[in-house]
Amino acid sequence: MELKDKKILVVGLAKTGVAVTRFLAERGALVTVTDMRDDEALADVLAELADLDLCLELGRHVPYSFLMADLIVVSPGVPMDIKPLEMARAQKRRVVSEVELASWFIDAPMVAITGTNGKTTTTTLTGEIFKGCGFDTFVGGNIGNPLIELAMSGERVERVVVELSSFQLEGIESFRPHVAVLLNLTEDHLDRYHSFQEYIDAKLRIFENQGPEDFAVLNIDDPLVAACASKLKSRLFPMSRFHELEEGISYRDGFITFAHDGKVLRFGTDGFKLKGVHNLDNIMASMASTLLMRCDGDCAYATVKNFKGLPHRMEFVEEVNGVAYYEDSKGTNVGSVVKSLESFDSGITLIAGGKDKGGSYEPLAQLVSQRVSHLVLIGEARERMHQALGDLTDTHFADTLEEAVETARKLTQPGGVVLFSPACSSFDMFKNYEERAERFKAAVRAAKEAEGK
């Protein structure tokens, strides 16, 4: 699309919106930026854009600007159903997400990864495998750098790996990855979506522009994911921890088997540094994506064996008085916490809670009953979590994360595990999940110092 002299409205000035604004302005577009925050709240962001000629509409959305734009680019944090966007679409204005815009200017083969849980680990590992096998690779999207930054740089790369949220997928038109991965589907973001099905539909848009020469990597162990296989126009490449597959990637008895067009590769998992049953899914998705796009098997395997995982996702913090403490601050939904609890057999003290996201806590019930010895609840969601889970095990409330860690320290016997996996977002008590993680780790280290005195 030719951008010069086009009237383009950018909605939302978070990191992605800033990158989009610069990209458009530097290509001669007539850019208007709108955000419900005022100029005082956006002072740091506006300083980054001070060298550009922009029209700013801050503290409000002006309907006229939505109705007169040639193109509207929406940042991921902005709901697609706000009234000005609905008015614009009714008047046939073109409304897209940043990843859609970026895709118009990128021609390198792409892997796109979505799902409720595991996206960031899978995206990072996929990028590492490509790089380890000698491909110039850009990794971004919902992780790290917005995809538009690759388009803005003009850099020529050989592979692109992009993590996509449901929010980003809402605004695509022609976005088409060569390999699209759907890891799992569990309730999430029901504070934004009207129904679980609406959330699922947004996720499934990752496949809608693929053709017969493209691949859809689906985790068929998840019944909701498996159910979409019949709707694909691309080539199904299934993955499973529970079933041996003649075509696809699967796990059995300590080995991952990749089978494609008569070619079979087997990889032992004993030496993997990345632990946890959920990470087997992430590893298989990464290996499937990269092997389908011409990575050498031995090279891919070597990268996987050396990959240690990411901070804030089942990260071992310390052992204190014979108790292992794990920080899982990225466990922001129920499905993620299910996977984390499955990594330990019993003796768990679970610290959970935060800003409620509207989903059911029922999927946690059996695991809490069978494996969690103590439950310590914090944040806005603690009363609702207590109603759903409190009768299943020994349950306590704490007003702060530090108090929760101290309560867990007193309750947990040597040989047990303290797992901080909130099942909620962080925004009731913390700036983001990273701050929440660092506060937990600091509290654990303080507990270790106290034990040593």
XYZ file of C-alpha atoms in Angstrom:
453
model
C 0.000 0.000 0.000
C 1.229 3.489 -0.870
C 1.336 5.513 2.361
C 2.404 8.953 1.150
C -0.264 11.618 1.752
C -2.739 9.054 3.085
C -4.781 10.167 6.105
C -4.003 7.528 8.717
C -5.269 7.378 12.286
C -3.240 5.513 14.931
C -5.354 4.466 17.919
C -3.368 3.928 21.131
C 0.102 5.182 22.025
C 1.737 2.293 23.841
C 4.997 0.813 22.508
C 3.355 -0.573 19.379
C 1.496 2.652 18.639
C 4.707 4.666 18.898
C 6.478 2.365 16.428
C 3.532 2.478 14.002
C 3.339 6.267 14.211
C 7.011 6.675 13.358
C 6.835 4.161 10.510
C 3.871 5.911 8.916
C 5.136 9.459 9.383
C 8.557 8.635 7.944
C 6.819 7.320 4.818
C 4.930 10.527 4.216
C 1.541 9.641 5.687
C -0.619 12.348 7.254
C -0.775 10.863 10.745
C -3.265 11.608 13.485
C -2.719 9.920 16.847
C -5.512 9.423 19.368
C -5.366 8.102 22.929
C -7.749 8.376 25.860
C -4.845 9.400 28.098
C -3.932 13.079 28.195
C -0.654 14.765 27.270
C 0.557 14.759 30.868
C 0.153 10.990 31.163
C 1.817 10.537 27.769
C 4.693 12.977 28.307
C 7.459 10.377 27.907
C 5.862 8.894 24.799
C 5.322 12.293 23.194
C 8.984 13.137 23.766
C 9.898 10.124 21.608
C 7.756 11.502 18.778
C 8.676 15.181 19.146
C 10.583 15.259 15.830
C 7.535 14.200 13.803
C 4.764 16.335 12.295
C 1.653 14.817 13.870
C -1.906 15.737 14.733
C -2.534 14.772 18.364
C -5.988 14.070 19.789
C -5.355 13.151 23.411
C -7.698 12.586 26.313
C -10.518 11.795 23.892
C -11.447 10.121 20.601
C -12.784 12.487 17.938
C -15.392 10.660 15.798
C -14.686 12.851 12.753
C -11.085 11.604 12.623
C -12.250 7.984 12.583
C -14.781 8.660 9.842
C -12.401 10.574 7.581
C -9.315 8.339 7.793
C -8.107 6.377 4.769
C -6.718 3.791 7.202
C -7.024 3.188 10.943
C -4.274 1.224 12.737
C -5.277 -0.071 16.168
C -2.807 -0.902 18.949
C -3.259 -4.291 20.698
C -4.432 -2.755 23.978
C -7.412 -1.019 22.362
C -10.643 -3.067 22.106
C -11.946 -3.386 18.554
C -15.529 -2.786 19.705
C -15.167 0.768 21.001
C -17.857 2.984 19.499
C -15.620 5.139 17.237
C -14.198 2.006 15.568
C -17.659 0.523 15.102
C -18.783 3.792 13.490
C -15.737 3.777 11.215
C -16.329 0.204 10.059
C -19.994 0.993 9.416
C -18.789 3.743 7.059
C -16.430 1.280 5.301
C -13.275 2.768 6.803
C -10.355 0.316 6.737
C -9.402 -0.826 10.267
C -6.322 -3.036 10.807
C -3.892 -4.110 13.503
C -0.181 -3.336 13.548
C 0.774 -6.874 12.490
C -1.457 -6.576 9.417
C 0.162 -3.268 8.460
C 3.657 -4.668 9.007
C 2.957 -7.780 6.945
C 2.389 -5.641 3.841
C 6.078 -4.695 3.928
C 7.658 -8.060 4.878
C 8.299 -10.879 2.411
C 10.473 -13.289 4.457
C 8.934 -16.699 5.313
C 7.102 -16.428 8.625
C 6.171 -18.604 11.591
C 3.267 -17.181 13.613
C 2.523 -18.595 17.072
C -0.573 -18.198 19.197
C -2.439 -19.972 21.992
C -3.443 -19.134 25.533
C -0.215 -20.364 27.149
C 3.352 -21.051 26.077
C 3.523 -18.508 23.250
C 6.557 -16.615 24.492
C 8.659 -19.691 25.264
C 7.756 -21.266 21.913
C 8.413 -18.056 19.979
C 11.770 -17.498 21.656
C 12.911 -21.096 21.158
C 11.775 -21.106 17.513
C 13.822 -17.987 16.880
C 16.840 -19.495 18.636
C 16.651 -22.630 16.485
C 16.521 -20.628 13.266
C 19.465 -18.496 14.386
C 21.403 -21.549 15.555
C 20.883 -23.147 12.155
C 22.313 -20.120 10.352
C 19.211 -18.155 9.305
C 19.093 -14.367 9.777
C 15.969 -14.146 11.917
C 13.660 -11.491 13.363
C 11.713 -12.416 16.494
C 8.930 -10.141 17.707
C 5.222 -9.382 17.793
C 3.586 -9.755 21.180
C 7.058 -10.519 22.550
C 9.697 -7.781 22.580
C 9.754 -5.725 19.389
C 6.595 -4.966 17.380
C 6.632 -6.522 13.907
C 6.450 -3.045 12.376
C 10.017 -2.447 13.587
C 11.271 -4.992 11.054
C 9.388 -3.226 8.281
C 10.751 0.130 9.470
C 14.355 -1.089 9.576
C 14.374 -2.265 5.977
C 16.559 -5.169 7.142
C 16.555 -8.236 4.925
C 16.033 -11.366 6.993
C 15.565 -15.009 6.030
C 13.039 -15.991 8.681
C 10.454 -14.169 10.819
C 8.984 -15.552 14.038
C 6.066 -13.642 15.506
C 4.065 -14.190 18.686
C 0.444 -13.141 18.277
C -2.202 -12.357 20.869
C -5.904 -12.623 20.166
C -6.001 -8.811 20.230
C -3.509 -8.562 17.359
C -5.335 -11.190 15.321
C -8.635 -9.306 15.568
C -7.354 -6.726 13.088
C -5.840 -8.829 10.289
C -7.008 -8.872 6.660
C -4.408 -10.643 4.509
C -1.781 -11.616 7.110
C -0.490 -15.049 6.042
C 2.256 -17.018 7.829
C 3.828 -20.017 6.098
C 3.616 -21.931 9.399
C 0.885 -21.057 11.919
C 0.962 -22.652 15.383
C -1.945 -23.014 17.809
C -0.683 -24.349 21.139
C -3.819 -24.527 23.296
C -7.103 -22.804 24.123
C -8.303 -22.086 27.654
C -10.437 -19.307 29.088
C -8.624 -15.979 29.132
C -9.324 -12.264 28.644
C -13.017 -12.693 29.405
C -12.817 -9.206 30.861
C -12.447 -8.050 27.223
C -14.399 -10.640 25.221
C -18.133 -11.204 25.507
C -17.713 -14.987 25.447
C -15.090 -17.724 25.385
C -16.139 -18.517 21.796
C -15.399 -14.940 20.735
C -11.891 -15.327 22.165
C -11.450 -18.664 20.331
C -12.638 -17.137 17.066
C -10.025 -14.397 17.370
C -7.272 -16.982 17.883
C -8.381 -19.052 14.886
C -7.928 -16.088 12.555
C -4.242 -17.025 12.428
C -5.169 -19.673 9.827
C -7.725 -17.827 7.720
C -5.434 -16.643 4.898
C -3.283 -19.753 4.631
C -3.362 -21.956 1.529
C -2.528 -25.596 0.671
C 1.228 -24.912 0.578
C 1.219 -23.565 4.155
C 1.256 -25.552 7.419
C -0.966 -25.444 10.494
C 0.750 -26.934 13.565
C -2.028 -27.969 15.957
C -1.797 -29.451 19.444
C -4.383 -32.196 18.961
C -4.216 -33.143 22.666
C -6.339 -30.030 23.245
C -9.877 -30.899 22.067
C -10.725 -27.277 21.267
C -7.629 -26.987 19.083
C -8.200 -30.364 17.433
C -11.765 -29.370 16.558
C -10.573 -26.657 14.179
C -8.598 -29.083 11.969
C -11.534 -29.692 9.621
C -11.798 -25.965 8.848
C -8.216 -25.547 7.636
C -7.256 -24.599 4.087
C -3.587 -25.247 4.924
C -1.824 -28.560 5.507
C -2.387 -30.003 8.978
C 0.748 -30.909 10.924
C -0.439 -32.318 14.270
C 1.513 -32.558 17.531
C 0.781 -34.788 20.523
C 2.237 -35.989 23.812
C -0.352 -38.760 24.028
C -0.544 -40.302 20.541
C 2.095 -41.616 18.133
C 1.630 -39.905 14.789
C 2.506 -41.207 11.338
C 2.561 -37.599 10.107
C 3.345 -34.909 12.662
C 5.449 -34.564 15.795
C 4.834 -36.630 18.923
C 6.365 -37.759 22.222
C 6.678 -41.212 23.710
C 8.978 -42.905 26.238
C 11.534 -40.106 26.363
C 11.722 -39.459 22.618
C 10.259 -36.818 20.304
C 9.533 -38.144 16.812
C 9.180 -35.847 13.796
C 7.545 -37.553 10.812
C 6.938 -35.703 7.558
C 6.555 -36.939 3.986
C 8.250 -40.237 4.789
C 11.150 -38.641 6.700
C 11.432 -39.648 10.373
C 13.729 -38.029 12.964
C 13.961 -39.040 16.643
C 15.285 -36.896 19.485
C 15.915 -38.019 23.086
C 14.659 -35.615 25.759
C 16.892 -36.638 28.696
C 19.375 -33.807 28.204
C 16.836 -30.994 27.917
C 17.368 -28.084 30.314
C 13.780 -26.911 29.784
C 11.648 -28.869 32.254
C 7.897 -29.356 32.793
C 5.253 -31.223 30.841
C 3.945 -28.001 29.279
C 7.388 -27.316 27.866
C 7.331 -30.566 25.897
C 4.465 -29.030 23.925
C 6.446 -25.835 23.437
C 9.538 -27.746 22.311
C 7.585 -29.902 19.867
C 5.899 -26.839 18.362
C 9.251 -25.109 17.913
C 10.895 -28.158 16.383
C 7.956 -28.774 14.048
C 7.968 -25.165 12.831
C 11.697 -25.017 12.180
C 12.096 -28.479 10.658
C 9.216 -27.750 8.292
C 11.145 -24.648 7.210
C 14.409 -26.395 6.306
C 16.353 -26.420 9.556
C 18.791 -29.294 9.972
C 17.633 -31.822 12.587
C 20.954 -32.117 14.428
C 21.332 -28.340 14.559
C 17.778 -27.832 15.833
C 18.264 -30.532 18.472
C 21.502 -28.975 19.734
C 19.756 -25.623 20.198
C 16.846 -27.194 22.087
C 19.182 -29.060 24.449
C 20.939 -25.830 25.396
C 17.795 -23.705 25.825
C 17.187 -22.874 29.495
C 13.803 -21.188 29.214
C 12.607 -17.712 30.107
C 12.412 -15.645 33.279
C 9.062 -15.584 35.093
C 7.870 -18.930 33.679
C 8.423 -21.754 36.182
C 11.727 -20.160 37.189
C 13.525 -21.765 40.119
C 14.384 -19.032 42.637
C 15.945 -20.532 45.779
C 15.828 -23.461 48.146
C 15.033 -22.310 51.667
C 15.130 -24.781 54.559
C 14.624 -27.703 52.201
C 11.743 -26.049 50.307
C 12.058 -25.174 46.590
C 10.542 -21.836 45.526
C 9.345 -21.365 41.928
C 8.297 -18.074 40.357
C 5.661 -18.352 37.614
C 4.442 -14.769 37.356
C 3.561 -15.268 33.690
C 0.960 -17.791 34.826
C -1.759 -15.184 34.346
C -4.628 -17.534 33.517
C -6.081 -20.787 34.817
C -4.831 -22.967 31.970
C -1.267 -21.872 32.591
C -1.504 -22.709 36.297
C -2.888 -26.163 35.451
C 0.289 -26.897 33.485
C 2.468 -25.599 36.306
C 0.726 -27.691 38.959
C 1.107 -30.769 36.750
C 4.887 -30.370 37.039
C 4.834 -31.419 40.742
C 3.259 -34.525 42.248
C 2.320 -33.191 45.698
C 3.403 -31.047 48.635
C 2.694 -27.762 46.863
C 2.010 -24.491 48.609
C 0.353 -22.414 45.896
C 0.353 -18.611 46.083
C -2.283 -17.262 43.686
C -4.511 -14.283 43.032
C -4.427 -10.821 41.511
C -6.766 -8.990 39.156
C -9.583 -11.328 38.161
C -9.958 -11.955 34.404
C -13.491 -13.308 34.490
C -12.875 -16.999 33.763
C -13.792 -20.078 35.789
C -11.368 -21.475 38.376
C -13.007 -24.906 38.158
C -10.223 -26.431 35.965
C -7.892 -26.022 38.972
C -10.126 -27.893 41.394
C -8.880 -31.459 40.931
C -5.208 -30.487 40.975
C -5.661 -28.280 44.042
C -7.446 -31.097 45.831
C -4.837 -33.722 44.920
C -1.524 -31.830 44.900
C -1.832 -28.550 46.820
C -1.279 -28.833 50.570
C -1.723 -25.113 51.243
C -3.303 -22.310 49.222
C -2.377 -18.674 49.939
C -4.575 -16.109 48.173
C -3.855 -12.439 47.427
C -5.334 -9.565 45.455
C -8.762 -8.623 44.150
C -9.573 -12.167 43.026
C -8.953 -13.846 46.351
C -12.594 -13.949 47.500
C -13.797 -15.511 44.234
C -10.889 -17.950 44.215
C -11.670 -18.845 47.808
C -15.293 -19.599 46.883
C -14.149 -21.885 44.047
C -11.150 -23.594 45.685
C -10.955 -22.712 49.380
C -12.752 -25.810 50.642
C -10.434 -28.167 48.741
C -7.311 -27.595 50.834
C -5.862 -25.577 53.722
C -6.452 -21.975 52.591
C -5.101 -18.636 53.852
C -5.408 -14.949 52.860
C -2.527 -12.466 52.660
C -2.700 -8.714 52.107
C 0.656 -8.451 50.342
C 2.888 -10.733 48.312
C 5.549 -10.477 50.993
C 3.041 -11.636 53.612
C 2.057 -14.518 51.308
C 5.680 -15.664 51.024
C 6.104 -15.503 54.793
C 2.885 -17.502 55.287
C 4.079 -20.086 52.761
C 7.458 -20.321 54.505
C 5.798 -21.141 57.805
C 3.392 -23.694 56.300
C 5.585 -25.657 53.896
C 7.498 -28.685 55.153
C 11.028 -29.573 53.910
C 10.789 -31.440 50.620
C 7.793 -29.377 49.573
C 7.428 -26.698 46.904
C 6.229 -23.084 47.064
C 4.797 -22.153 43.674
C 3.818 -18.574 42.878
C 1.472 -18.970 39.903
C -1.227 -16.290 40.149
C -3.895 -17.346 37.557
C -4.633 -13.598 37.348
C -3.166 -10.444 35.879
C -0.965 -8.202 38.009
C -2.614 -4.825 37.621
C -4.441 -4.661 40.947
C -1.186 -4.585 42.942
C 1.723 -4.219 40.488
C 2.780 -2.357 37.374
C 3.188 -5.586 35.378
C 4.028 -9.271 35.783
C 7.772 -8.504 35.776
C 7.497 -6.236 38.818
C 5.339 -8.870 40.515
C 7.991 -11.513 39.773
C 10.833 -9.426 41.156
C 8.873 -8.697 44.326
C 8.303 -12.420 44.844
C 11.972 -13.255 44.295
C 13.059 -10.494 46.658
C 10.696 -11.833 49.327
C 12.068 -15.364 48.893
C 15.656 -14.172 49.219
C 14.722 -12.201 52.323
C 13.212 -15.383 53.750
C 16.452 -17.233 53.014
C 18.472 -14.550 54.777
C 16.138 -14.749 57.769
C 16.591 -18.538 57.933
C 20.346 -18.086 57.929
C 20.385 -15.788 60.965
